[in-house]
PDB file of C-alpha atoms and ligand atoms in Angstrom:
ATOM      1  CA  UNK A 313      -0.614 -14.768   6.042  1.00 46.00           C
ATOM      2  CA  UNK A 314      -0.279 -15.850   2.229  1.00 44.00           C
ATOM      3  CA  UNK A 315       2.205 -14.265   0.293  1.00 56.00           C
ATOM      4  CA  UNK A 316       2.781 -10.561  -0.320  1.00 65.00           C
ATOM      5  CA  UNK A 317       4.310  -8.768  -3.482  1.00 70.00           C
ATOM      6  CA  UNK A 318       8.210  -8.309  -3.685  1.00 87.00           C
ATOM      7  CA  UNK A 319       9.748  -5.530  -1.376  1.00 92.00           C
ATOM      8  CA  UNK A 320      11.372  -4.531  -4.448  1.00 92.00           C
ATOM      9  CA  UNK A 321       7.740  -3.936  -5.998  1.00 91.00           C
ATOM     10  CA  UNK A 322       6.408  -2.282  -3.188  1.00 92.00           C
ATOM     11  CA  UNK A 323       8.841  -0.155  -3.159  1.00 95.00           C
ATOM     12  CA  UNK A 324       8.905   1.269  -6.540  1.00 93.00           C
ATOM     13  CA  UNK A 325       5.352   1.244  -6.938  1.00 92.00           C
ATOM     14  CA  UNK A 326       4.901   3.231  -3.776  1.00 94.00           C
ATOM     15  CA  UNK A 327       7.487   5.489  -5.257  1.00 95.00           C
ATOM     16  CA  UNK A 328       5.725   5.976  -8.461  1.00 93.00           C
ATOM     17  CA  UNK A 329       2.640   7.033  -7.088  1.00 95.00           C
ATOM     18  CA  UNK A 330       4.320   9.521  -4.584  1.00 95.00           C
ATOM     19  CA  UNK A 331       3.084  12.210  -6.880  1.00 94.00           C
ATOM     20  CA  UNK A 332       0.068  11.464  -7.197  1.00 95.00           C
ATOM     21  CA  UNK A 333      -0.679   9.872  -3.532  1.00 93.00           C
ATOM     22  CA  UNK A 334      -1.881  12.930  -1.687  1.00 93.00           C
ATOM     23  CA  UNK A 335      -4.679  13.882  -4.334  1.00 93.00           C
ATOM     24  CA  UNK A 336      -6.146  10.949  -3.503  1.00 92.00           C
ATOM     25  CA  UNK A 337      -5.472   9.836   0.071  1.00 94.00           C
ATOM     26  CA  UNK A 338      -8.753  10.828   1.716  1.00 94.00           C
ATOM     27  CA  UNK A 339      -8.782   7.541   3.824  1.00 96.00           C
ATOM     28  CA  UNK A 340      -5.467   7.803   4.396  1.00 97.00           C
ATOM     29  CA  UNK A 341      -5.546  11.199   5.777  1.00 98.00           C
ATOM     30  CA  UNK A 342      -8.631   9.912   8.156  1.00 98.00           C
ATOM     31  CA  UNK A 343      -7.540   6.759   9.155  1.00 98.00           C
ATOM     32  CA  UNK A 344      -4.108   8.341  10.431  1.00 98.00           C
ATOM     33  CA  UNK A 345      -6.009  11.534  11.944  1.00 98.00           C
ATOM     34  CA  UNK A 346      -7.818   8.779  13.688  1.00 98.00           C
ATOM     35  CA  UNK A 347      -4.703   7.062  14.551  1.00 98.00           C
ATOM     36  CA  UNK A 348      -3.172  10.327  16.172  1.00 98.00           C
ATOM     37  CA  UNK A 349      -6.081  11.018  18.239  1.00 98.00           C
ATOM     38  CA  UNK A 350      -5.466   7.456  19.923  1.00 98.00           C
ATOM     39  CA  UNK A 351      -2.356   8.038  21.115  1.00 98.00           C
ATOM     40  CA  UNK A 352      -2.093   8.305  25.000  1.00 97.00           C
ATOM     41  CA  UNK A 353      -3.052  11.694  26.204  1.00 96.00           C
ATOM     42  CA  UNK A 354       0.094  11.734  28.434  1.00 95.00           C
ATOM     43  CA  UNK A 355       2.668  10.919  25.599  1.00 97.00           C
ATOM     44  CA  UNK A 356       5.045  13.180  25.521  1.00 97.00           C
ATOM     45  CA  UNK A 357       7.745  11.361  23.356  1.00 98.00           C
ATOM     46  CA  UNK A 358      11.565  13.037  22.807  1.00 98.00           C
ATOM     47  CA  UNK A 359      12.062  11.257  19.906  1.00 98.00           C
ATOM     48  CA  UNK A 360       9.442   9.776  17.313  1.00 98.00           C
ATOM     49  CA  UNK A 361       9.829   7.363  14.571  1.00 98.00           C
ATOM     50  CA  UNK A 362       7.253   7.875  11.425  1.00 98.00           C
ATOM     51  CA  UNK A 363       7.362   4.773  10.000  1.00 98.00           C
ATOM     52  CA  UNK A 364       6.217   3.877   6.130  1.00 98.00           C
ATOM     53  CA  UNK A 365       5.875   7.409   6.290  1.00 98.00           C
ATOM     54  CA  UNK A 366       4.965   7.763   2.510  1.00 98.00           C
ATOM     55  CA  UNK A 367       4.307  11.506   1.666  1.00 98.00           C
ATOM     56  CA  UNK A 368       5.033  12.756   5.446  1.00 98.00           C
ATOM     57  CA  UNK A 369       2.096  14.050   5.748  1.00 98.00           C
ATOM     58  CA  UNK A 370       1.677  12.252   9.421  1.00 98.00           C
ATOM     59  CA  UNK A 371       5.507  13.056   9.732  1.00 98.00           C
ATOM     60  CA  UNK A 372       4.210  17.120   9.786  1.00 98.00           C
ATOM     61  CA  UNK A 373       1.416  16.445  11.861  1.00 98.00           C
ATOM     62  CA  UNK A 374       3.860  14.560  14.213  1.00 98.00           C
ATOM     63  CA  UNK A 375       6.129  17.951  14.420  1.00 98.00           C
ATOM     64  CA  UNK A 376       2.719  20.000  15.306  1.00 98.00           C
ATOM     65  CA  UNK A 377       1.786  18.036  17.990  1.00 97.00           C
ATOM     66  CA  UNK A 378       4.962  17.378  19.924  1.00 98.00           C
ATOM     67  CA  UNK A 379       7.226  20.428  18.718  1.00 97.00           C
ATOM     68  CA  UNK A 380       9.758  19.709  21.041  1.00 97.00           C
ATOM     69  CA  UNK A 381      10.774  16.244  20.047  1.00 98.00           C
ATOM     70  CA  UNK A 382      12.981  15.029  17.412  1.00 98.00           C
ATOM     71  CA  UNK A 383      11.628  12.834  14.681  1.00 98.00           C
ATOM     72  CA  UNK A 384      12.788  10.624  12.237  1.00 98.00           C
ATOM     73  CA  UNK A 385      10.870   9.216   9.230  1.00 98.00           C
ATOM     74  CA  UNK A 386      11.586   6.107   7.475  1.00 98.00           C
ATOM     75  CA  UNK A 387      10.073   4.646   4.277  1.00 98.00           C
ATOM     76  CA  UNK A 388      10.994   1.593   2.079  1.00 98.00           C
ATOM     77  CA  UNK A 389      10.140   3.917  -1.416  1.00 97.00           C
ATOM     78  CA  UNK A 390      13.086   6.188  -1.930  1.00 97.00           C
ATOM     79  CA  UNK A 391      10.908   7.900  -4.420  1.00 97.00           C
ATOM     80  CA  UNK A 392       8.144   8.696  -1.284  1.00 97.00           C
ATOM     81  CA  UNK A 393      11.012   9.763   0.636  1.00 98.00           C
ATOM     82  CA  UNK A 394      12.160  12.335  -1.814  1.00 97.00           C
ATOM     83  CA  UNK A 395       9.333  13.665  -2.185  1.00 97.00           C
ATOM     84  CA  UNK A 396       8.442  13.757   1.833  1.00 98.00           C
ATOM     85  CA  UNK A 397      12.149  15.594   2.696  1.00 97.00           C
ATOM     86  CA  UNK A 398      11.597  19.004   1.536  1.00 97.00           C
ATOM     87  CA  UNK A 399       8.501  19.267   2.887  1.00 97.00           C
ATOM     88  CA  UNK A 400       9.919  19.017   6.275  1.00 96.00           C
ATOM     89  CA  UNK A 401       8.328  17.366   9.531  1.00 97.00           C
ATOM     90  CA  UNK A 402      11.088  15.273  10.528  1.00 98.00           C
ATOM     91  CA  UNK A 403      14.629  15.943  11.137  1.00 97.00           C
ATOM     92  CA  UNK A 404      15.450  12.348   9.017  1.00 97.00           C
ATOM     93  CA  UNK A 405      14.388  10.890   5.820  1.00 98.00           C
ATOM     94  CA  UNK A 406      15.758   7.274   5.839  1.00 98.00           C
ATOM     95  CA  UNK A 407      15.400   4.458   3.601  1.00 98.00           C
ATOM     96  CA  UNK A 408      14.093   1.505   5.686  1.00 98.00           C
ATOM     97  CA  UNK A 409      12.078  -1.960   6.167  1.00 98.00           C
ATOM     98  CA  UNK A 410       9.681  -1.977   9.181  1.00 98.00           C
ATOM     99  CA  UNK A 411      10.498  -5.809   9.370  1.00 98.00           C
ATOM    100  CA  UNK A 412      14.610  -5.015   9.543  1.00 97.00           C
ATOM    101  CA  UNK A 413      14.518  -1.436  10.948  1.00 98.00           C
ATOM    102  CA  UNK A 414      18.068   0.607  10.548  1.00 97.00           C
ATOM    103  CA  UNK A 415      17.764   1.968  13.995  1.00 98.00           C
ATOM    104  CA  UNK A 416      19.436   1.753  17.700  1.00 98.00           C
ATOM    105  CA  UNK A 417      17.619  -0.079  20.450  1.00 98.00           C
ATOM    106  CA  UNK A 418      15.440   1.584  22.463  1.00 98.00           C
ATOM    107  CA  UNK A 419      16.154   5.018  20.469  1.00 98.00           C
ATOM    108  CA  UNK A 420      12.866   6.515  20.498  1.00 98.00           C
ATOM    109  CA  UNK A 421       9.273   6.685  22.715  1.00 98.00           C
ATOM    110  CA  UNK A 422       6.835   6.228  20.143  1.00 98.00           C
ATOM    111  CA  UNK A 423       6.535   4.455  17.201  1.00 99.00           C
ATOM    112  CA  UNK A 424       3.911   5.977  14.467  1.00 99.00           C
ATOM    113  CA  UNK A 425       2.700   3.958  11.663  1.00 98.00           C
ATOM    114  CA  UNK A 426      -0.409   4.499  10.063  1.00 98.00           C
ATOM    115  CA  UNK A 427      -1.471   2.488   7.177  1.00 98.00           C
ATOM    116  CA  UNK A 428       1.842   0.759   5.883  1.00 97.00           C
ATOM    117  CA  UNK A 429       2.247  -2.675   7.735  1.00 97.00           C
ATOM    118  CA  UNK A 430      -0.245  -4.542   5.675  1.00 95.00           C
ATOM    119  CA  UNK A 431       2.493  -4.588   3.651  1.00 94.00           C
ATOM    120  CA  UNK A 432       4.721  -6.301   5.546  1.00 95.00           C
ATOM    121  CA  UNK A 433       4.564 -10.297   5.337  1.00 93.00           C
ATOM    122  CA  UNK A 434       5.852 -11.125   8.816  1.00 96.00           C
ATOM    123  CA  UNK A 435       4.152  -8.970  11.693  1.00 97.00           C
ATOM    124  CA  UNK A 436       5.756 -11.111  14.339  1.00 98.00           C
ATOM    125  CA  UNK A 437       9.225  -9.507  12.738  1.00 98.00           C
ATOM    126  CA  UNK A 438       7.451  -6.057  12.670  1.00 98.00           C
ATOM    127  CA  UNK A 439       6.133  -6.372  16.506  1.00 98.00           C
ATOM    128  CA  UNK A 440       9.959  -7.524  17.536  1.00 98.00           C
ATOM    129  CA  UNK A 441      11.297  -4.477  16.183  1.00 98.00           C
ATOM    130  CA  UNK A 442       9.344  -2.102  17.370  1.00 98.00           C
ATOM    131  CA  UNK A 443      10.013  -3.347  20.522  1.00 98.00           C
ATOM    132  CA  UNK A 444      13.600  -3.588  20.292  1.00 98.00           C
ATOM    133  CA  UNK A 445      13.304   0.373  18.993  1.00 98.00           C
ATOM    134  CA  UNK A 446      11.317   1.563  21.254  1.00 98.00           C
ATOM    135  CA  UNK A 447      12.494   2.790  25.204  1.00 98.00           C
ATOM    136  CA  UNK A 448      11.129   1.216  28.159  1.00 97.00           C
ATOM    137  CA  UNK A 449       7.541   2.842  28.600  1.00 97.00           C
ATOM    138  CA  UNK A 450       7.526   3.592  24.585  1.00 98.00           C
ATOM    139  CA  UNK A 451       4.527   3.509  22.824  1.00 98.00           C
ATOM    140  CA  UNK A 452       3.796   2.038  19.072  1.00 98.00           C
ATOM    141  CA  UNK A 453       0.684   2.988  17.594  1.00 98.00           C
ATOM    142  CA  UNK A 454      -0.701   1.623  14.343  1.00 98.00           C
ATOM    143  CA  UNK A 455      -3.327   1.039  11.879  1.00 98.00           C
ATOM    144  CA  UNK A 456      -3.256  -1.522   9.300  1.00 98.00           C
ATOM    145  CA  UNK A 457      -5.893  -3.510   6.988  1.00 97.00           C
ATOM    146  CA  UNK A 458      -7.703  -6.482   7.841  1.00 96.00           C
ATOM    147  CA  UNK A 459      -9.278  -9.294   5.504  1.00 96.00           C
ATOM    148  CA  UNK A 460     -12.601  -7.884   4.197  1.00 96.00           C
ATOM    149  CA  UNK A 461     -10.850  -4.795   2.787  1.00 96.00           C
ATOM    150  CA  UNK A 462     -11.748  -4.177  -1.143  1.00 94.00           C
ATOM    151  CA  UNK A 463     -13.893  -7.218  -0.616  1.00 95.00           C
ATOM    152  CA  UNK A 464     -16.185  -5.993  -2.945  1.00 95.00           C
ATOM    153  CA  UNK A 465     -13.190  -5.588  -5.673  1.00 93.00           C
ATOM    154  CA  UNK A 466     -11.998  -9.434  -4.613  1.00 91.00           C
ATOM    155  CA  UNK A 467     -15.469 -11.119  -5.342  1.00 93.00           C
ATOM    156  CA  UNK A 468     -15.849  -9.345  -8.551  1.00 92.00           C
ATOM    157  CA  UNK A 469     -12.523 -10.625  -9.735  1.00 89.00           C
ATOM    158  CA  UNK A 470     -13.418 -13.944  -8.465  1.00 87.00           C
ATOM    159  CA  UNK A 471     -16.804 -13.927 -10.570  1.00 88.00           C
ATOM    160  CA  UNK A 472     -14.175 -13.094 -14.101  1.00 86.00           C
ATOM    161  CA  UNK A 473     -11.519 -15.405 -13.801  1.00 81.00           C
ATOM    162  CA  UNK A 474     -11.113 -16.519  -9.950  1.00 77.00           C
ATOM    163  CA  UNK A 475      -7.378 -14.845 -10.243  1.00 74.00           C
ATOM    164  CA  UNK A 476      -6.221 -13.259  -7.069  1.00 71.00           C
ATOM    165  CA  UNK A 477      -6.340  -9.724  -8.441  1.00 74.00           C
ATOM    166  CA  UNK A 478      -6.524  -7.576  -4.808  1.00 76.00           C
ATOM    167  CA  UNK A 479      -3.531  -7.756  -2.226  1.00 77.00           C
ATOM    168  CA  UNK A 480      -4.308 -10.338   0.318  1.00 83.00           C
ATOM    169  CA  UNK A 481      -4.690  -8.539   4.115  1.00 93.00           C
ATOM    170  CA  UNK A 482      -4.115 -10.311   7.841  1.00 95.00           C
ATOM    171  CA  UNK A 483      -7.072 -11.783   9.895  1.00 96.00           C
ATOM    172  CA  UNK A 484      -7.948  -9.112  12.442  1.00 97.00           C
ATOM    173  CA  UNK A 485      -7.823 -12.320  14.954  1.00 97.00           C
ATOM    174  CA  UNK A 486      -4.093 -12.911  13.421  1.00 97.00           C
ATOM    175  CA  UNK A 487      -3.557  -9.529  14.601  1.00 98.00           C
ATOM    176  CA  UNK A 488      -4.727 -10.226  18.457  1.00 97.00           C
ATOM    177  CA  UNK A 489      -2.624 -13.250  18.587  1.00 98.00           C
ATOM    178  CA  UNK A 490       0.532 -11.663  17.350  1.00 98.00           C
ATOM    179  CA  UNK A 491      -0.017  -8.700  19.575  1.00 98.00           C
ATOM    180  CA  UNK A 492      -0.316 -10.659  22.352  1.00 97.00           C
ATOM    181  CA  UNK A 493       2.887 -12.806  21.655  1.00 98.00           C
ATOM    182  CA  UNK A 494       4.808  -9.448  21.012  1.00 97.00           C
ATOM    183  CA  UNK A 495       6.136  -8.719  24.540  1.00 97.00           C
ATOM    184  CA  UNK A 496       4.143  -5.365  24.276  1.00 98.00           C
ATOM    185  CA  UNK A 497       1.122  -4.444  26.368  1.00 97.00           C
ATOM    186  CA  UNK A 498      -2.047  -3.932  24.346  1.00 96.00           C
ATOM    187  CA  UNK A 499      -3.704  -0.805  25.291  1.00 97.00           C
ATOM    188  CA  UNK A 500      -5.722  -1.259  22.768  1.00 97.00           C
ATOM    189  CA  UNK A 501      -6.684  -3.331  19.283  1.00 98.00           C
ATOM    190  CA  UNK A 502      -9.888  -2.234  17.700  1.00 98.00           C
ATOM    191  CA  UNK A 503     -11.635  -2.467  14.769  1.00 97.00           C
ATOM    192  CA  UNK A 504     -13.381  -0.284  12.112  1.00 97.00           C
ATOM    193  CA  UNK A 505     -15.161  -0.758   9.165  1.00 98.00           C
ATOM    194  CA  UNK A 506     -15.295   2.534   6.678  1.00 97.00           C
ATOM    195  CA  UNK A 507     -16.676   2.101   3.175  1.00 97.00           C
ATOM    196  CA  UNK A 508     -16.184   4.965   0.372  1.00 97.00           C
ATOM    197  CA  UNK A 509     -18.118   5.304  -2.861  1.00 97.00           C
ATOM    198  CA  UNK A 510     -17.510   5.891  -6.078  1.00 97.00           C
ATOM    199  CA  UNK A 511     -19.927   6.630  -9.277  1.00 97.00           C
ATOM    200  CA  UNK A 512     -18.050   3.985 -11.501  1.00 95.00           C
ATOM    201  CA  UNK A 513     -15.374   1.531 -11.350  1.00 94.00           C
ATOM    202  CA  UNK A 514     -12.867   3.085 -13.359  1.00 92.00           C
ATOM    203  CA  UNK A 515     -12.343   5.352 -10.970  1.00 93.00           C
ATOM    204  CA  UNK A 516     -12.209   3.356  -7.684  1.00 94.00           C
ATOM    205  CA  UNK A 517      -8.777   1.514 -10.090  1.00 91.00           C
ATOM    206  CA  UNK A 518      -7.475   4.722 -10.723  1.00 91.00           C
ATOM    207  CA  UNK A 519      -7.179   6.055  -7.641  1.00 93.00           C
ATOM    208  CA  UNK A 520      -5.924   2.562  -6.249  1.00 92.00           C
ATOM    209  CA  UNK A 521      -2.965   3.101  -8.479  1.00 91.00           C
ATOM    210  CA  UNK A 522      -2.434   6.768  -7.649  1.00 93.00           C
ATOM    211  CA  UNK A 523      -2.286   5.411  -4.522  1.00 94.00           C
ATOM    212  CA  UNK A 524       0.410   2.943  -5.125  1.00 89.00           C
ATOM    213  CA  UNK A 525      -1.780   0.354  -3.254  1.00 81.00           C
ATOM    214  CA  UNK A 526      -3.114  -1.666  -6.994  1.00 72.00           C
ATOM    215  CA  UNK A 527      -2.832  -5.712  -6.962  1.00 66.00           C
ATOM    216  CA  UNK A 528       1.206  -6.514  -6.937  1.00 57.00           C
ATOM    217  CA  UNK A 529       0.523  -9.872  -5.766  1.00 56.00           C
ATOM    218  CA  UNK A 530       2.791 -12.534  -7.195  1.00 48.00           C
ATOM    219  CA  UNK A 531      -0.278 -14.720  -8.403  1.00 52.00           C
ATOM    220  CA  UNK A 532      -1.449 -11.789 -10.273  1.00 56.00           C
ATOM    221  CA  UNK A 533      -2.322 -12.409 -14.266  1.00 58.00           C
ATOM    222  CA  UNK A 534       0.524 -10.947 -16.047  1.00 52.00           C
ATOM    223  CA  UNK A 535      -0.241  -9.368 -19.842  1.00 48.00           C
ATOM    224  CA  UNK A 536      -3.077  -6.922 -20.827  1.00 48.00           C
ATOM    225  CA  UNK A 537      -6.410  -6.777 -19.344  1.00 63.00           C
ATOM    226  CA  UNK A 538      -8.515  -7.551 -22.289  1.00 75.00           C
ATOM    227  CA  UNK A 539     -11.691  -5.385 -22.738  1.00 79.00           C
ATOM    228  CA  UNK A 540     -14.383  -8.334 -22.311  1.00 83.00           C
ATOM    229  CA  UNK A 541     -12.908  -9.487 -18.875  1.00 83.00           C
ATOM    230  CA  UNK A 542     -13.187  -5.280 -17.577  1.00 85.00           C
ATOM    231  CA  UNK A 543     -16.648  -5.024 -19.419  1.00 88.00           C
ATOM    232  CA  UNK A 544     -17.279  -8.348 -16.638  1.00 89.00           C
ATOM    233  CA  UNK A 545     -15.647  -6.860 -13.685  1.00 90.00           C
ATOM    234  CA  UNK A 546     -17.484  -3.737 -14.197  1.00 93.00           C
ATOM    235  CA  UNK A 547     -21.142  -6.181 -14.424  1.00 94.00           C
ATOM    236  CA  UNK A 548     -19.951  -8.065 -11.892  1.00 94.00           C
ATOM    237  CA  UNK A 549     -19.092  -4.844  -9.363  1.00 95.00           C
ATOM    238  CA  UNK A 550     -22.158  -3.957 -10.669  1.00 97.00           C
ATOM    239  CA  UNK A 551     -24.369  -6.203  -8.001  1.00 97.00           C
ATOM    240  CA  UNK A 552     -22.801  -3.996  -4.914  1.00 98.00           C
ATOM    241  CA  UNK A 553     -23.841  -0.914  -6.454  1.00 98.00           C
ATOM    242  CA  UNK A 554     -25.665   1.295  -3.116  1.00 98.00           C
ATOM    243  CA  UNK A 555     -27.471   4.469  -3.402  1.00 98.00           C
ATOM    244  CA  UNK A 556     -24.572   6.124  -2.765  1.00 98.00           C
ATOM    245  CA  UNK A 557     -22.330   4.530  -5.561  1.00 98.00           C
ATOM    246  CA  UNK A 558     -19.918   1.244  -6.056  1.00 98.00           C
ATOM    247  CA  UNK A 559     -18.524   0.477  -2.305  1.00 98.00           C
ATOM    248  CA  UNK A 560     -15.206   0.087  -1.234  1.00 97.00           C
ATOM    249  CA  UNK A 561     -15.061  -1.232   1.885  1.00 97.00           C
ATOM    250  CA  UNK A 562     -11.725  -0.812   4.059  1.00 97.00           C
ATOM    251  CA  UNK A 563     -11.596  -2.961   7.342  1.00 98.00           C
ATOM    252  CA  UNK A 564      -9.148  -0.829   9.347  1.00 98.00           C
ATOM    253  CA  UNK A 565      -7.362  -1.783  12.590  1.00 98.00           C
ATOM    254  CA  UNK A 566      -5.568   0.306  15.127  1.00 98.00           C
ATOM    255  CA  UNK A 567      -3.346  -0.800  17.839  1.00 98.00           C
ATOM    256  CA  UNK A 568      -1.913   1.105  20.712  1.00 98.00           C
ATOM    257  CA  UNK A 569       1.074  -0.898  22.475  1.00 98.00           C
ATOM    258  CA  UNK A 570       3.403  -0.073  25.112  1.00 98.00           C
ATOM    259  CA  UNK A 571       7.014  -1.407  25.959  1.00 98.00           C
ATOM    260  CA  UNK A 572       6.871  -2.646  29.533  1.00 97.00           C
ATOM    261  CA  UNK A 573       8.662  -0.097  31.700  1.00 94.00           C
ATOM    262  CA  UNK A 574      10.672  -3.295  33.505  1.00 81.00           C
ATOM    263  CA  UNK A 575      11.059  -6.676  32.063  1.00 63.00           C
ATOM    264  CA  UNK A 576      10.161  -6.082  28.824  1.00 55.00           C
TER     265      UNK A 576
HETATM  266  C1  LIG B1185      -0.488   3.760   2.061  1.00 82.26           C
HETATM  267  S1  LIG B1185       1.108   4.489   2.281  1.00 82.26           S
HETATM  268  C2  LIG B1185       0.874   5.325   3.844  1.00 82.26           C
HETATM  269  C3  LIG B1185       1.802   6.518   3.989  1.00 82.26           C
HETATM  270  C4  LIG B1185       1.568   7.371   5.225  1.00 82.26           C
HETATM  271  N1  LIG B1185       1.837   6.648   6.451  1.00 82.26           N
HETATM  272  C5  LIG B1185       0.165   7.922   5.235  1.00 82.26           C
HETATM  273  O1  LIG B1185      -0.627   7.507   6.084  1.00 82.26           O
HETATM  274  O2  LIG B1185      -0.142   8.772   4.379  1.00 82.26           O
HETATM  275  C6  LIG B1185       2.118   3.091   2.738  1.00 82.26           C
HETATM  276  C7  LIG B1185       3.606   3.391   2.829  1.00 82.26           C
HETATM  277  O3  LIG B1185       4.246   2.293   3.456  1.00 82.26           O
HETATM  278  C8  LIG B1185       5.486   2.101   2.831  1.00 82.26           C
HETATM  279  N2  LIG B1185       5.936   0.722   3.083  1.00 82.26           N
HETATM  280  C9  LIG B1185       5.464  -0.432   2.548  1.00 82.26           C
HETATM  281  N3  LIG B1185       6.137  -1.485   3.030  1.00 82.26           N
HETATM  282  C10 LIG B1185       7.062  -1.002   3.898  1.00 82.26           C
HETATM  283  C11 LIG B1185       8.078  -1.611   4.721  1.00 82.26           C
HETATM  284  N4  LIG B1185       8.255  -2.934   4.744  1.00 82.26           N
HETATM  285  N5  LIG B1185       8.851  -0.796   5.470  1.00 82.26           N
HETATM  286  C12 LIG B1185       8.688   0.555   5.462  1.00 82.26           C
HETATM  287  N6  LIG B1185       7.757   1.178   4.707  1.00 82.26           N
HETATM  288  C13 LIG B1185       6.946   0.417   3.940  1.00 82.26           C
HETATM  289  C14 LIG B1185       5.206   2.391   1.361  1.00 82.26           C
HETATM  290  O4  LIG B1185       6.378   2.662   0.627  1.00 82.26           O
HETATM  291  C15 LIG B1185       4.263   3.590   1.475  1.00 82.26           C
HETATM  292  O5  LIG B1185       4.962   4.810   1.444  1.00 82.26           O
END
C-alpha cells in the first residue's frame, strides 16, 4: 500500500480525539458489534488481546462476553489508553504497535481488533504477529477499511486541487493475498459496504476529527485551508448529495483467522 501518516501522528492524533471519540463513533460501535458477533460460537478464549483498543469500549464488551478470561488491551495513543483504564474491561492498558506487539508468543486465544489496522502500513508484519501471539488453535478477528472508503470525500478533493487529502486504505484483494500468505487459516474474509449521511459537509469533517481518523497523510497540503478551496469542496461534494444527505461511504472488511492447531 502507499504510504501512511507517521506512527508518531497517529498516535497523538488518536489521543487528542479520545475525548471526543465516543460521541461520535456510531460506525465504530457497529462495525465492532458486527465484528463480535463473528467470532466462532465455540470460542471460549482464557486470555484476550484488544488490540488498537482506542476508548475500550470493545475491551468492556470483551469482559461481558467471556467473564472468565483475562484480557489485555493495547493501543499505540497513550492519551486513548488513559482514558480507556479507568473505565475498566481489561486487566492491562499497554502502550503498543500492532506491527511490533510487546507481548509473549502464543500468550493469548484470540486476538480482537476492530477498526485500527488500516492504520498500519505493513499487514504482512501485522498478520506475523498475531500469529506469533496467538496459541495454537487461537483465533484473530478483525475489521479494517478497504479502498472505496470516504470515496466520496477523495473525488471531491481531487475536483479542488488533486491533493491527496483522505488517508489512503488497502485493496480488499491485498487483503486476500496477505491473509492467505499469513500462515493462518481463513475462516472467513468478507466484505461490506455501509454508507452514513450527513445534512452538510461541515459536519461529516468534524466528526472525522473527533474521531481522530482526519487526513494525516504525508502528501497532505500543509498551511490554512483557504475559504474559496472549502466553498469548492463543499460544490464539489455537492454532486453526491442523496435524499438522505451527503454520503460517506465506508468499505469495511472483517476477517476471522485461526492459528493452525499443529504446524502452524
Ligand atoms: C478508529 S479507533 C478504533 C478503536 C476501537 N477499536 C473501537 O472500535 O472503538 C483506532 C485505534 O487504533 C489505534 N492504532 C492506530 N495504529 C495503531 C497501531 N499501529 N498499533 C496499535 N494501535 C493503533 C489508534 O490509536 C486508535 O485508538
Amino acid at each position: 500500500m502507499s504510504e501512511l501518516p507517521d506512527k508518531r501522528q497517529v498516535a497523538a492524533s488518536f489521543s487528542r480525539a479520545a475525548a471526543s471519540y465516543d460521541g461520535v463513533a456510531e460506525l465504530q460501535r457497529a462495525v465492532g458489534g458486527e465484528l463480535l458477533a463473528r467470532l466462532p460460537a465455540d470460542l471460549a478464549p482464557r486470555r484476550w488481546l484488544d488490540l488498537g483498543c482506542g476508548t475500550g469500549h470493545f475491551s468492556r464488551a470483551l469482559a461481558g462476553r467471556f467473564p472468565a478470561a483475562c484480557g489485555l488491551a493495547v493501543d499505540i495513543a497513550e492519551g486513548m489508553l488513559r482514558h480507556a483504564r479507568p473505565l475498566g474491561g481489561a486487566r492491562q492498558f499497554v502502550a503498543g504497535d500492532a506491527e511490533c506487539l510487546p507481548l509473549r508468543d502464543g500468550c493469548c486465544e484470540l486476538v480482537f481488533s476492530s477498526l485500527a489496522l488500516q492504520w498500519c502500513a505493513d499487514f504482512a508484519a501485522v498478520l506475523a504477529e498475531a500469529r506469533r501471539v496467538l496459541a495454537p488453535g487461537g483465533v484473530l478477528a478483525f475489521s479494517s477499511l478497504c479502498v472505496g472508503t470516504l470515496q466520496e470525500l477523495r473525488d471531491s478533493w481531487q475536483a479542488v486541487d488533486g491533493f491527496t487529502h483522505v488517508n489512503r486504505f488497502r485493496r480488499f484483494e491485498d487483503y486476500q493475498a496477505l491473509c492467505a500468505a499469513s500462515g493462518l487459516e481463513p475462516l472467513e474474509l468478507s466484505r461490506q459496504m455501509r454508507v452514513l449521511h450527513y445534512p452538510d459537509l461541515r459536519l461529516l469533517t468534524r466528526e472525522l476529527k473527533a474521531l481522530g481518523a482526519h487526513n494525516l497523510n504525508p502528501g497532505r497540503p500543509g498551511g490554512l485551508t483557504g475559504r474559496a478551496r472549502i466553498q469548492a469542496l463543499i460544490g464539489a461534494y455537492e454532486r453526491f448529495r442523496e435524499p438522505a444527505g451527503l454520503p460517506a461511504t465506508y468499505q469495511v472488511i472483517y476477517g476471522v483467522l485461526r492459528r493452525p492447531v499443529s504446524g502452524g
